[in-house]
Amino acid sequence: EPAENVEQALSKAQIESNWVLIERMRPFVQAHTGSFASFRDAAFAAIDTFLPELVNYKQDILPLLCDYFGVPF
């Protein structure tokens, strides 16, 4: 059964908190903070490849990542 919202999607991906999500994404995005486009592309590629449960919620997750890593959104 597909997730109905980002919280359900995170739960299905066994991600218990935003902090866990940030730490999961860190290796894929931390070198791309100089450009929004580069950061977005790195984040989306990582989600597509490693967290397919979250593919439908990339646009919901991106602002959280941008805020934490200091990338203007």
C-alpha positions as CSV (number, residue, x, y, z in Angstrom):
1,E,0.0,0.0,0.0
2,P,1.5,3.4,-1.0
3,A,2.3,6.0,1.5
4,E,-0.3,8.8,1.8
5,N,2.0,11.5,3.0
6,V,5.7,12.2,3.6
7,E,5.5,11.0,7.3
8,Q,4.2,7.6,6.1
9,A,6.9,7.4,3.4
10,L,9.6,8.2,6.0
11,S,8.2,5.5,8.2
12,K,8.2,2.9,5.4
13,A,11.8,3.9,4.7
14,Q,12.6,3.2,8.4
15,I,13.6,6.9,8.9
16,E,12.4,7.8,12.4
17,S,13.1,11.5,12.3
18,N,14.2,14.5,10.2
19,W,17.6,14.2,11.8
20,V,18.0,10.6,10.6
21,L,16.9,11.7,7.1
22,I,19.5,14.5,7.1
23,E,22.2,12.1,8.2
24,R,21.2,9.6,5.5
25,M,21.4,12.3,2.9
26,R,24.6,14.1,4.1
27,P,27.1,12.0,2.1
28,F,25.3,12.7,-1.1
29,V,24.6,16.4,-0.7
30,Q,27.2,18.0,1.5
31,A,29.6,18.6,-1.4
32,H,26.9,20.4,-3.4
33,T,25.9,23.2,-1.2
34,G,27.3,26.0,-3.4
35,S,24.5,25.9,-5.9
36,F,20.8,25.2,-5.4
37,A,20.6,23.3,-8.8
38,S,23.5,21.1,-7.9
39,F,22.2,20.5,-4.4
40,R,18.7,19.7,-5.7
41,D,20.1,17.3,-8.4
42,A,22.3,15.5,-5.8
43,A,19.4,15.2,-3.4
44,F,17.0,13.9,-6.0
45,A,19.5,11.4,-7.4
46,A,20.2,10.1,-3.9
47,I,16.5,9.7,-3.2
48,D,15.9,8.0,-6.5
49,T,18.8,5.6,-6.0
50,F,18.8,4.9,-2.2
51,L,15.4,5.9,-0.9
52,P,12.8,5.0,-3.5
53,E,10.1,5.1,-0.9
54,L,10.5,8.9,-0.8
55,V,10.5,9.5,-4.6
56,N,6.9,11.0,-4.5
57,Y,7.9,13.4,-1.7
58,K,11.2,14.9,-3.1
59,Q,9.6,18.3,-3.3
60,D,8.5,18.1,0.4
61,I,11.9,16.9,1.6
62,L,14.0,19.4,-0.4
63,P,13.2,22.5,1.7
64,L,14.2,20.7,4.9
65,L,17.5,19.7,3.4
66,C,18.1,23.2,2.0
67,D,17.4,24.7,5.4
68,Y,19.7,22.4,7.3
69,F,22.6,22.6,4.8
70,G,22.2,26.4,4.3
71,V,21.3,26.3,0.6
72,P,19.0,29.1,-0.4
73,F,15.7,27.6,-1.6
